[in-house]
Amino acid sequence: MTKHIFVTGGVVSSLGKGLTAASIALLMKQRGYRVRLQKLDPYLNVDPGTMSPYQHGEVYVTIDGAETDLDLGHYERFTGIDCTQESNFTTGRIYSSVIARERKGGYLGKTVQVIPHITDEIKNAIRSLDQDDVDIAITEIGGTVGDIESLPFLEAIRQHRQEIGHENGLFMHITLVPYLKAAGEMKTKPSQQSVGILRTIGIIPDMLICRCEHHMEEEHKQKLALFCNVDRSLVIEEKDVEHSIYEVPVELSKQNLDIYVLEKLNLHAHPLDMKNWKAMLKRLITPSNGETEIAVVGKYISLRDSYKSIYEALTHGGIANNAKVNIRMVESEDIEKQGAEKLLEGIDGLLVPGGFGHRGIDGKVDAIRFARENKLPFLGICLGMQCAVIEFARNLCGMKDANSMEFNPKTEHPVIDFMEEQKKITDMGGTMRLGSYPCNLLKGSKAAEAYGGLEVNERHRHRYEFNNKYREEMAGKGMVFSGLSPDENLVELIELKDHPWFVACQSHPEFQSTPLKAHPLFRDFIAAAMKGATIA
């Protein structure tokens, strides 16, 4: 039987439930168990695909094309295990399934209610991880205990734990133990009240993970154990780490969290192998090959989570090169006002990430011009590739009006156009080109050199593509089409001939980068930037 761990959060949001769940999954995997992770989100959107990055952060795309919560990125980066459609369910998706079944007569004669029909559908979602190749399933409940919208999910996990038996399920509650500077002490009362809310709906946590800024005293742990009805040994401190989120699993393991989890689930504690992870941390914290500064010019810079996977992949590229990567975050609209020369002065490389809409596009285009003219290493991703094409057309091909149909449907030179299969689609949610697609690389190209082969698969999320009508003309001016779809109809990667390292891709390679194995494009991009960077 698959064992289940349910992760809830209390007191405030943004406690790091996803990071904690990912850390536990890593520890279980490194003890020899087969693990899968899942997040249940209480919002009514069917998925985050139509939500603003300012609202939700980045949209993470799974290998099978699900648009999901960014926590799934943590799951994959920590464990190296691919997430799928079964890894993220929202209230909207749950209700859509129930309502569709009701319309087809699936509940004929019955009144459809939250209990049992919605909770049964949630349990079906949880049971989707009960597979022969899964020893431990970890399910994170989004939101904060006490939120009205979370109640059906909490009731569902209460029922599920009752059905599978206590030895096969574990409730883990992540809570905040704040430090009041004026009083000079930590307070456990918010955590007590959070657990109290859980107990009123029939859930008694087996373990408490206490987020804090300062080390907890023994008296705090004793008090939480007493008032929350949790064994003292199962009150675990999760203090802010000093250098990187990748330290979290090591710190939790020092307190034997993984052993306690296995004991609660009646599983054998195989030896823990964290050798590679600790070696990675050493390179990350004390790199021996100097540092480099990369500018990320984006549209949603003010919310760091908007480009979470981008920033992590840059960090991974630094780890692979034994170097520190300093990220300069630049709003593309600021470049439009102040100029690329002023805001990008002194950088070693430029990355332009994805996005939607016309706002800030001219700033991205100007930043790319700056990188091209100054021979700075450049990596363009999705919209970043499209902007690179627009810049090339305007400044090297004489097409002053060149643009994307997304930004100017009346442009004389639509160098970026709707994908053919997208032209008749009217619904916005879940209708883009999503998921993993194959790509053939040009022999001798920078991309082929990075990947070490000529056939790759990358994840996509876009509606627009390079307009093939301009392929021949741009090739004549020095653009290299270094990656094409197998039928050669879609341009997947471009490069420039007379440039030390200028690569742009239509896909999202950041979704396949991990701290133990940096994505090849990010690794080589950082290596190129290092050539002009500060060497220790």
XYZ file of C-alpha atoms in Angstrom:
536
model
C 0.000 0.000 0.000
C 1.202 3.520 -0.821
C 1.881 5.517 2.334
C 0.588 9.102 2.457
C 2.022 12.255 4.028
C -0.319 15.272 4.184
C 1.294 18.694 4.589
C -0.782 21.618 5.890
C 0.169 25.172 6.824
C -0.979 27.546 9.541
C -0.769 31.110 10.875
C 0.381 32.799 7.625
C 0.907 31.948 3.968
C 4.318 31.666 2.264
C 5.739 29.486 5.042
C 7.540 27.251 2.560
C 5.238 24.223 2.581
C 6.380 23.380 -0.948
C 10.059 23.561 -0.007
C 9.446 21.433 3.077
C 7.472 18.841 1.114
C 10.211 18.752 -1.534
C 12.896 18.378 1.155
C 11.082 15.471 2.786
C 10.641 13.839 -0.617
C 14.379 14.151 -1.279
C 15.208 12.555 2.070
C 12.774 9.692 1.427
C 14.211 9.157 -2.053
C 17.777 9.166 -0.733
C 16.737 6.474 1.735
C 15.695 4.268 -1.160
C 11.950 4.933 -1.373
C 9.953 5.725 -4.511
C 8.234 9.064 -3.975
C 5.623 11.204 -5.740
C 4.433 14.682 -4.808
C 1.158 16.496 -5.300
C -0.352 19.885 -4.481
C -4.044 20.595 -3.896
C -4.821 24.293 -4.441
C -8.011 25.821 -2.990
C -8.573 28.534 -5.628
C -11.441 28.288 -8.126
C -9.347 28.681 -11.268
C -9.107 25.342 -13.091
C -5.352 25.971 -13.273
C -3.070 29.016 -12.906
C -2.608 29.313 -16.681
C -4.737 32.446 -17.051
C -3.577 34.101 -13.825
C -1.229 37.090 -13.746
C 2.320 36.370 -12.557
C 1.787 39.179 -10.048
C -1.082 37.123 -8.551
C 0.423 33.685 -8.577
C 4.069 33.778 -9.579
C 5.279 31.691 -12.484
C 3.201 28.969 -14.115
C 5.149 25.718 -13.989
C 4.617 23.362 -16.941
C 4.860 19.592 -16.476
C 6.231 17.157 -19.006
C 2.687 16.143 -20.041
C 1.491 19.713 -20.482
C -0.238 20.673 -17.233
C -0.066 24.351 -16.234
C 0.538 24.164 -12.506
C 1.591 25.826 -9.277
C 5.220 26.902 -8.955
C 5.724 24.547 -5.981
C 5.889 21.707 -8.499
C 9.127 23.285 -9.657
C 10.531 22.780 -6.165
C 9.326 19.177 -6.229
C 11.171 18.429 -9.472
C 14.328 20.401 -8.674
C 14.802 18.686 -5.301
C 13.921 15.134 -6.323
C 14.563 14.937 -10.076
C 11.166 13.204 -10.365
C 8.854 14.443 -13.138
C 5.474 15.801 -12.062
C 2.359 15.164 -14.164
C -1.311 16.129 -14.495
C -1.936 14.186 -11.262
C 0.480 16.412 -9.365
C -1.758 19.493 -9.106
C -5.501 19.749 -8.544
C -7.422 22.970 -7.891
C -10.902 23.552 -6.504
C -11.891 24.592 -10.019
C -10.672 21.315 -11.501
C -12.394 19.279 -8.780
C -15.716 21.087 -9.158
C -15.507 20.943 -12.974
C -15.222 17.153 -12.821
C -18.156 16.816 -10.405
C -20.401 19.194 -12.371
C -19.557 17.495 -15.678
C -20.463 14.136 -14.144
C -23.730 15.554 -12.795
C -24.666 16.914 -16.244
C -24.120 13.472 -17.743
C -26.416 11.901 -15.148
C -23.661 10.385 -13.062
C -25.444 11.280 -9.834
C -28.958 10.642 -11.170
C -31.541 11.035 -8.425
C -29.048 12.378 -5.878
C -28.486 15.854 -4.490
C -24.873 16.758 -5.284
C -23.152 18.115 -2.179
C -19.716 19.090 -0.888
C -19.826 16.002 1.337
C -19.621 13.361 0.016
C -19.314 14.256 -3.691
C -16.662 16.996 -3.665
C -14.651 15.299 -0.933
C -14.888 11.986 -2.807
C -13.495 13.673 -5.935
C -10.631 15.124 -3.882
C -9.907 11.656 -2.501
C -9.879 10.318 -6.067
C -7.246 12.940 -6.857
C -5.172 11.809 -3.871
C -5.597 8.154 -4.841
C -4.301 8.901 -8.344
C -0.830 8.599 -6.762
C -1.580 5.097 -5.420
C 0.492 3.249 -7.991
C 2.686 0.160 -7.915
C 5.835 2.258 -8.341
C 5.010 4.705 -5.507
C 6.000 3.883 -1.922
C 5.285 7.299 -0.410
C 2.926 9.997 -1.714
C 3.290 13.515 -0.315
C 0.266 15.801 -0.702
C 0.547 19.494 0.114
C -2.640 21.435 0.858
C -2.373 25.002 -0.432
C -3.485 28.003 1.559
C -3.648 28.438 5.319
C -5.662 26.461 7.862
C -8.739 28.515 8.696
C -9.364 29.612 5.087
C -12.953 28.823 4.084
C -11.895 27.527 0.677
C -9.524 24.950 2.216
C -12.191 23.162 4.270
C -13.243 20.538 1.670
C -9.595 19.538 1.167
C -8.964 19.222 4.901
C -12.125 17.148 5.319
C -11.020 14.938 2.415
C -7.594 14.202 3.906
C -9.218 13.536 7.294
C -11.489 10.964 5.670
C -8.674 9.464 3.604
C -6.408 8.986 6.625
C -9.298 7.294 8.451
C -9.867 4.948 5.510
C -6.238 3.889 4.987
C -5.348 3.589 8.688
C -3.044 5.632 10.914
C 0.004 3.493 10.105
C -0.393 4.390 6.402
C -0.947 8.147 6.725
C 0.716 11.047 8.492
C -0.409 14.625 9.158
C 2.436 17.162 9.119
C 1.588 20.762 10.048
C 3.927 23.638 9.175
C 3.444 26.643 11.392
C 5.076 29.945 12.305
C 6.735 30.652 15.641
C 7.303 34.411 15.429
C 9.929 36.413 17.293
C 8.653 39.686 18.773
C 11.585 42.067 18.785
C 9.996 44.503 21.238
C 9.321 41.712 23.744
C 12.564 39.921 22.988
C 10.921 36.504 22.842
C 9.320 33.908 20.598
C 5.598 33.233 20.773
C 3.974 29.805 20.436
C 0.346 30.952 20.785
C -0.296 31.427 17.005
C 0.822 27.837 16.401
C -1.347 26.557 19.233
C -4.360 28.319 17.751
C -3.564 27.011 14.284
C -3.476 23.446 15.561
C -6.674 24.169 17.480
C -8.443 24.983 14.206
C -7.263 21.671 12.752
C -8.472 19.746 15.799
C -11.980 21.203 15.489
C -12.313 19.469 12.107
C -10.888 16.188 13.327
C -7.237 16.463 12.323
C -4.574 16.090 15.014
C -1.091 16.683 13.543
C 1.435 13.915 14.038
C 4.336 16.330 13.541
C 4.889 20.063 13.822
C 7.420 21.828 11.578
C 8.112 25.217 13.161
C 9.262 28.010 10.867
C 11.276 30.594 12.744
C 13.934 33.279 12.360
C 15.752 32.404 15.597
C 16.561 29.076 17.237
C 13.792 27.784 19.482
C 14.481 27.144 23.139
C 13.568 23.827 24.723
C 10.724 25.510 26.614
C 9.067 26.490 23.312
C 9.190 22.936 22.014
C 7.867 21.564 25.300
C 4.996 24.047 25.305
C 4.022 23.233 21.708
C 4.186 19.515 22.414
C 1.945 19.909 25.476
C -0.712 22.198 24.008
C -0.749 20.690 20.501
C -0.799 17.067 21.685
C 2.354 16.178 19.728
C 5.316 14.115 20.946
C 8.183 16.395 21.964
C 10.547 14.644 19.531
C 8.137 15.455 16.705
C 8.298 19.227 17.196
C 10.863 20.083 14.513
C 12.572 23.439 14.121
C 12.831 24.847 10.584
C 14.907 27.989 10.997
C 15.679 30.253 8.053
C 18.742 28.849 6.270
C 21.791 31.036 5.788
C 22.708 30.568 2.134
C 20.278 28.578 0.015
C 16.954 26.739 0.068
C 18.926 23.617 -0.865
C 20.239 23.541 2.726
C 16.738 22.787 4.086
C 16.770 18.973 3.654
C 20.179 18.731 5.315
C 19.006 20.804 8.287
C 15.831 18.722 8.674
C 17.832 15.530 8.496
C 20.074 16.736 11.346
C 16.965 16.615 13.544
C 16.131 13.085 12.309
C 12.887 14.230 10.695
C 13.186 11.572 7.991
C 13.675 8.808 10.560
C 10.633 9.932 12.559
C 8.537 10.009 9.381
C 9.548 6.456 8.492
C 8.849 5.256 12.031
C 5.372 6.804 11.937
C 4.681 5.111 8.596
C 6.066 1.789 9.837
C 8.803 1.772 7.163
C 12.421 0.674 7.478
C 15.019 3.447 7.769
C 17.471 2.532 5.015
C 20.834 4.377 5.031
C 20.647 7.998 3.909
C 22.899 8.938 0.978
C 23.330 12.715 0.727
C 26.910 12.682 -0.589
C 26.139 14.278 -3.969
C 23.740 16.792 -2.428
C 26.315 17.956 0.131
C 29.009 18.204 -2.552
C 26.625 20.389 -4.573
C 26.014 22.598 -1.526
C 29.738 23.060 -1.027
C 30.126 24.303 -4.632
C 27.118 26.575 -4.185
C 28.155 28.124 -0.863
C 31.926 28.326 -1.415
C 32.532 28.427 -5.192
C 36.186 28.403 -6.218
C 35.901 29.874 -9.709
C 34.907 33.471 -9.057
C 31.608 35.138 -9.867
C 29.613 36.625 -12.724
C 26.723 39.066 -13.044
C 23.719 38.240 -15.202
C 20.967 40.722 -16.004
C 17.442 39.336 -16.233
C 15.284 41.793 -18.176
C 11.647 40.931 -17.580
C 8.126 42.313 -17.313
C 7.283 41.013 -13.849
C 10.504 41.720 -11.969
C 8.803 43.209 -8.898
C 7.553 39.752 -7.837
C 10.519 37.421 -7.534
C 8.376 34.288 -7.843
C 7.371 35.371 -11.372
C 10.714 34.029 -12.626
C 11.397 31.457 -9.907
C 12.619 28.678 -12.214
C 14.755 31.144 -14.214
C 16.610 32.329 -11.128
C 17.071 28.770 -9.869
C 18.383 27.584 -13.252
C 20.918 30.437 -13.275
C 22.040 29.322 -9.819
C 22.374 25.773 -11.149
C 24.493 27.069 -14.019
C 26.751 28.680 -11.466
C 27.029 25.445 -9.471
C 28.025 23.563 -12.642
C 30.775 26.134 -13.252
C 31.800 26.302 -9.588
C 30.963 29.995 -9.665
C 28.672 32.458 -7.919
C 25.955 34.014 -10.088
C 24.807 37.494 -9.123
C 21.470 38.385 -10.703
C 20.639 41.961 -11.679
C 16.855 42.184 -11.978
C 15.828 44.831 -14.509
C 12.300 45.915 -15.459
C 12.009 46.131 -19.234
C 9.896 49.289 -18.915
C 12.775 50.963 -17.058
C 15.009 50.276 -20.071
C 12.456 52.024 -22.266
C 12.748 55.098 -20.008
C 16.460 55.107 -19.169
C 18.115 53.104 -21.947
C 19.912 49.765 -22.031
C 23.377 51.349 -21.881
C 22.674 52.829 -18.451
C 20.881 49.895 -16.809
C 22.974 47.067 -18.260
C 26.413 48.588 -17.851
C 28.931 46.154 -16.373
C 26.960 42.932 -16.784
C 28.590 39.737 -18.037
C 25.518 38.226 -19.674
C 21.862 38.936 -20.491
C 18.829 36.696 -20.124
C 15.401 37.697 -21.457
C 12.635 35.374 -20.172
C 9.075 34.652 -21.306
C 5.893 36.640 -20.841
C 2.706 37.825 -22.527
C 1.356 41.151 -23.797
C 2.906 44.227 -25.413
C 3.943 46.067 -22.229
C 7.724 46.421 -21.920
C 8.504 44.729 -25.232
C 10.549 47.610 -26.653
C 12.683 47.505 -23.509
C 13.400 43.816 -24.052
C 14.234 44.449 -27.706
C 16.624 47.274 -26.774
C 18.324 45.092 -24.159
C 18.894 42.387 -26.781
C 20.339 44.962 -29.191
C 22.762 45.978 -26.435
C 23.865 42.359 -25.914
C 24.248 41.726 -29.653
C 26.256 44.874 -30.362
C 28.491 44.467 -27.309
C 29.079 40.744 -27.894
C 27.613 39.890 -24.491
C 26.524 36.279 -23.925
C 22.751 36.137 -24.403
C 20.087 33.563 -23.601
C 16.521 34.215 -24.782
C 13.628 32.089 -23.576
C 10.206 31.875 -25.289
C 9.215 35.548 -25.616
C 12.931 36.269 -25.268
C 13.544 34.390 -28.528
C 10.699 36.206 -30.229
C 12.096 39.566 -29.130
C 15.519 38.541 -30.449
C 13.923 37.845 -33.838
C 12.156 41.231 -33.774
C 15.418 43.021 -32.889
C 17.309 41.219 -35.652
C 14.627 42.032 -38.243
C 14.464 45.694 -37.291
C 18.166 46.447 -36.968
C 19.891 44.024 -39.359
C 17.237 43.324 -41.997
C 15.904 46.845 -42.384
C 12.347 45.914 -41.336
C 11.699 48.929 -39.097
C 8.083 47.892 -38.536
C 8.908 44.253 -37.695
C 6.860 42.926 -34.800
C 4.828 40.040 -33.431
C 1.173 39.659 -34.330
C 0.601 39.492 -30.579
C 1.736 43.094 -30.161
C 0.772 44.654 -33.500
C -1.697 42.710 -35.685
C -1.276 45.334 -38.440
C 2.506 45.177 -38.664
C 3.948 45.136 -42.192
C 6.487 42.491 -41.151
C 4.901 39.894 -38.797
C 8.145 38.026 -38.087
C 6.343 36.314 -35.195
C 2.900 34.941 -36.015
C 0.159 32.734 -34.573
C 0.916 29.024 -34.668
C -1.305 27.464 -37.354
C -3.168 25.234 -34.894
C -3.842 28.240 -32.627
C -5.650 30.395 -35.193
C -9.134 28.970 -34.583
C -8.853 28.666 -30.806
C -10.894 31.119 -28.723
C -10.610 29.708 -25.176
C -7.522 30.912 -23.296
C -7.110 28.290 -20.562
C -5.035 25.207 -21.351
C -5.053 25.805 -25.112
C -1.453 26.816 -25.826
C 1.253 24.501 -27.087
C 1.972 22.812 -23.775
C 4.291 20.078 -22.548
C 7.351 18.330 -23.925
C 8.134 18.304 -27.652
C 11.095 16.930 -29.616
C 13.643 19.112 -31.391
C 16.459 18.327 -33.842
C 19.650 20.353 -33.451
C 22.051 21.596 -36.099
C 25.394 19.849 -35.971
C 28.194 22.182 -34.908
C 25.844 24.737 -33.352
C 26.244 26.181 -29.864
C 23.040 24.362 -28.871
C 24.300 20.993 -30.107
C 27.589 21.596 -28.329
C 25.767 22.349 -25.077
C 23.390 19.389 -25.233
C 26.059 16.978 -26.463
C 23.675 15.505 -29.044
C 21.326 16.318 -31.894
C 17.947 15.234 -30.514
C 16.372 16.795 -27.417
C 12.984 17.255 -25.758
C 11.946 20.508 -24.082
C 8.784 21.871 -22.478
C 6.721 24.549 -24.200
C 4.107 27.159 -23.343
C 3.306 29.515 -26.229
C 0.834 30.469 -28.979
C 3.132 32.319 -31.365
C 6.095 31.158 -33.430
C 8.743 32.318 -35.860
C 7.173 33.190 -39.225
C 8.833 30.900 -41.764
C 8.299 33.450 -44.543
C 11.303 35.305 -43.136
C 13.581 32.327 -42.570
C 15.612 32.633 -45.781
C 16.088 36.399 -45.521
C 17.256 36.261 -41.910
C 19.579 33.345 -42.603
C 21.204 35.504 -45.280
C 21.911 38.165 -42.661
C 23.578 35.766 -40.213
C 20.827 34.129 -38.190
C 21.351 30.406 -37.606
C 18.313 28.177 -37.105
C 20.000 25.691 -34.825
C 16.893 23.833 -33.641
C 13.844 22.726 -35.623
C 10.839 20.511 -34.968
C 11.194 17.044 -36.557
C 9.010 18.157 -39.511
C 11.208 21.296 -39.808
C 8.118 23.497 -39.645
C 8.764 25.121 -36.246
C 11.880 27.093 -35.364
C 12.873 25.995 -31.863
C 16.311 27.616 -31.448
C 18.194 30.464 -33.099
C 21.806 31.615 -32.854
C 23.948 34.354 -34.423
C 27.031 33.596 -36.512
C 29.214 36.541 -35.546
C 28.705 36.404 -31.808
C 30.606 34.507 -29.068
C 27.407 33.082 -27.465
C 23.939 34.205 -28.575
C 21.300 31.488 -28.203
C 17.527 31.796 -27.940
C 14.925 29.061 -27.665
C 11.145 28.894 -28.001
C 10.939 26.353 -25.159
C 11.381 26.711 -21.394
C 14.624 24.877 -20.521
C 14.522 26.279 -16.976
C 11.863 23.687 -16.138
C 14.353 20.846 -16.596
C 17.239 22.221 -14.566
C 18.186 20.876 -11.131
C 20.975 21.746 -8.670
C 22.576 18.345 -9.273
C 22.294 18.646 -13.061
C 22.188 22.143 -14.500
C 20.387 22.493 -17.813
C 22.993 22.452 -20.633
C 21.954 25.844 -22.038
C 22.162 27.528 -18.629
C 25.457 25.779 -17.869
C 27.076 26.941 -21.110
C 25.519 30.403 -20.891
C 27.121 30.935 -17.479
C 30.404 29.481 -18.777
C 30.359 32.017 -21.627
C 29.591 34.853 -19.200
C 32.439 33.701 -16.943
C 34.985 34.378 -19.680
C 34.509 38.097 -19.138
C 33.677 37.910 -15.442
C 35.614 38.455 -12.243
C 37.945 35.534 -11.588
C 38.885 34.856 -7.966
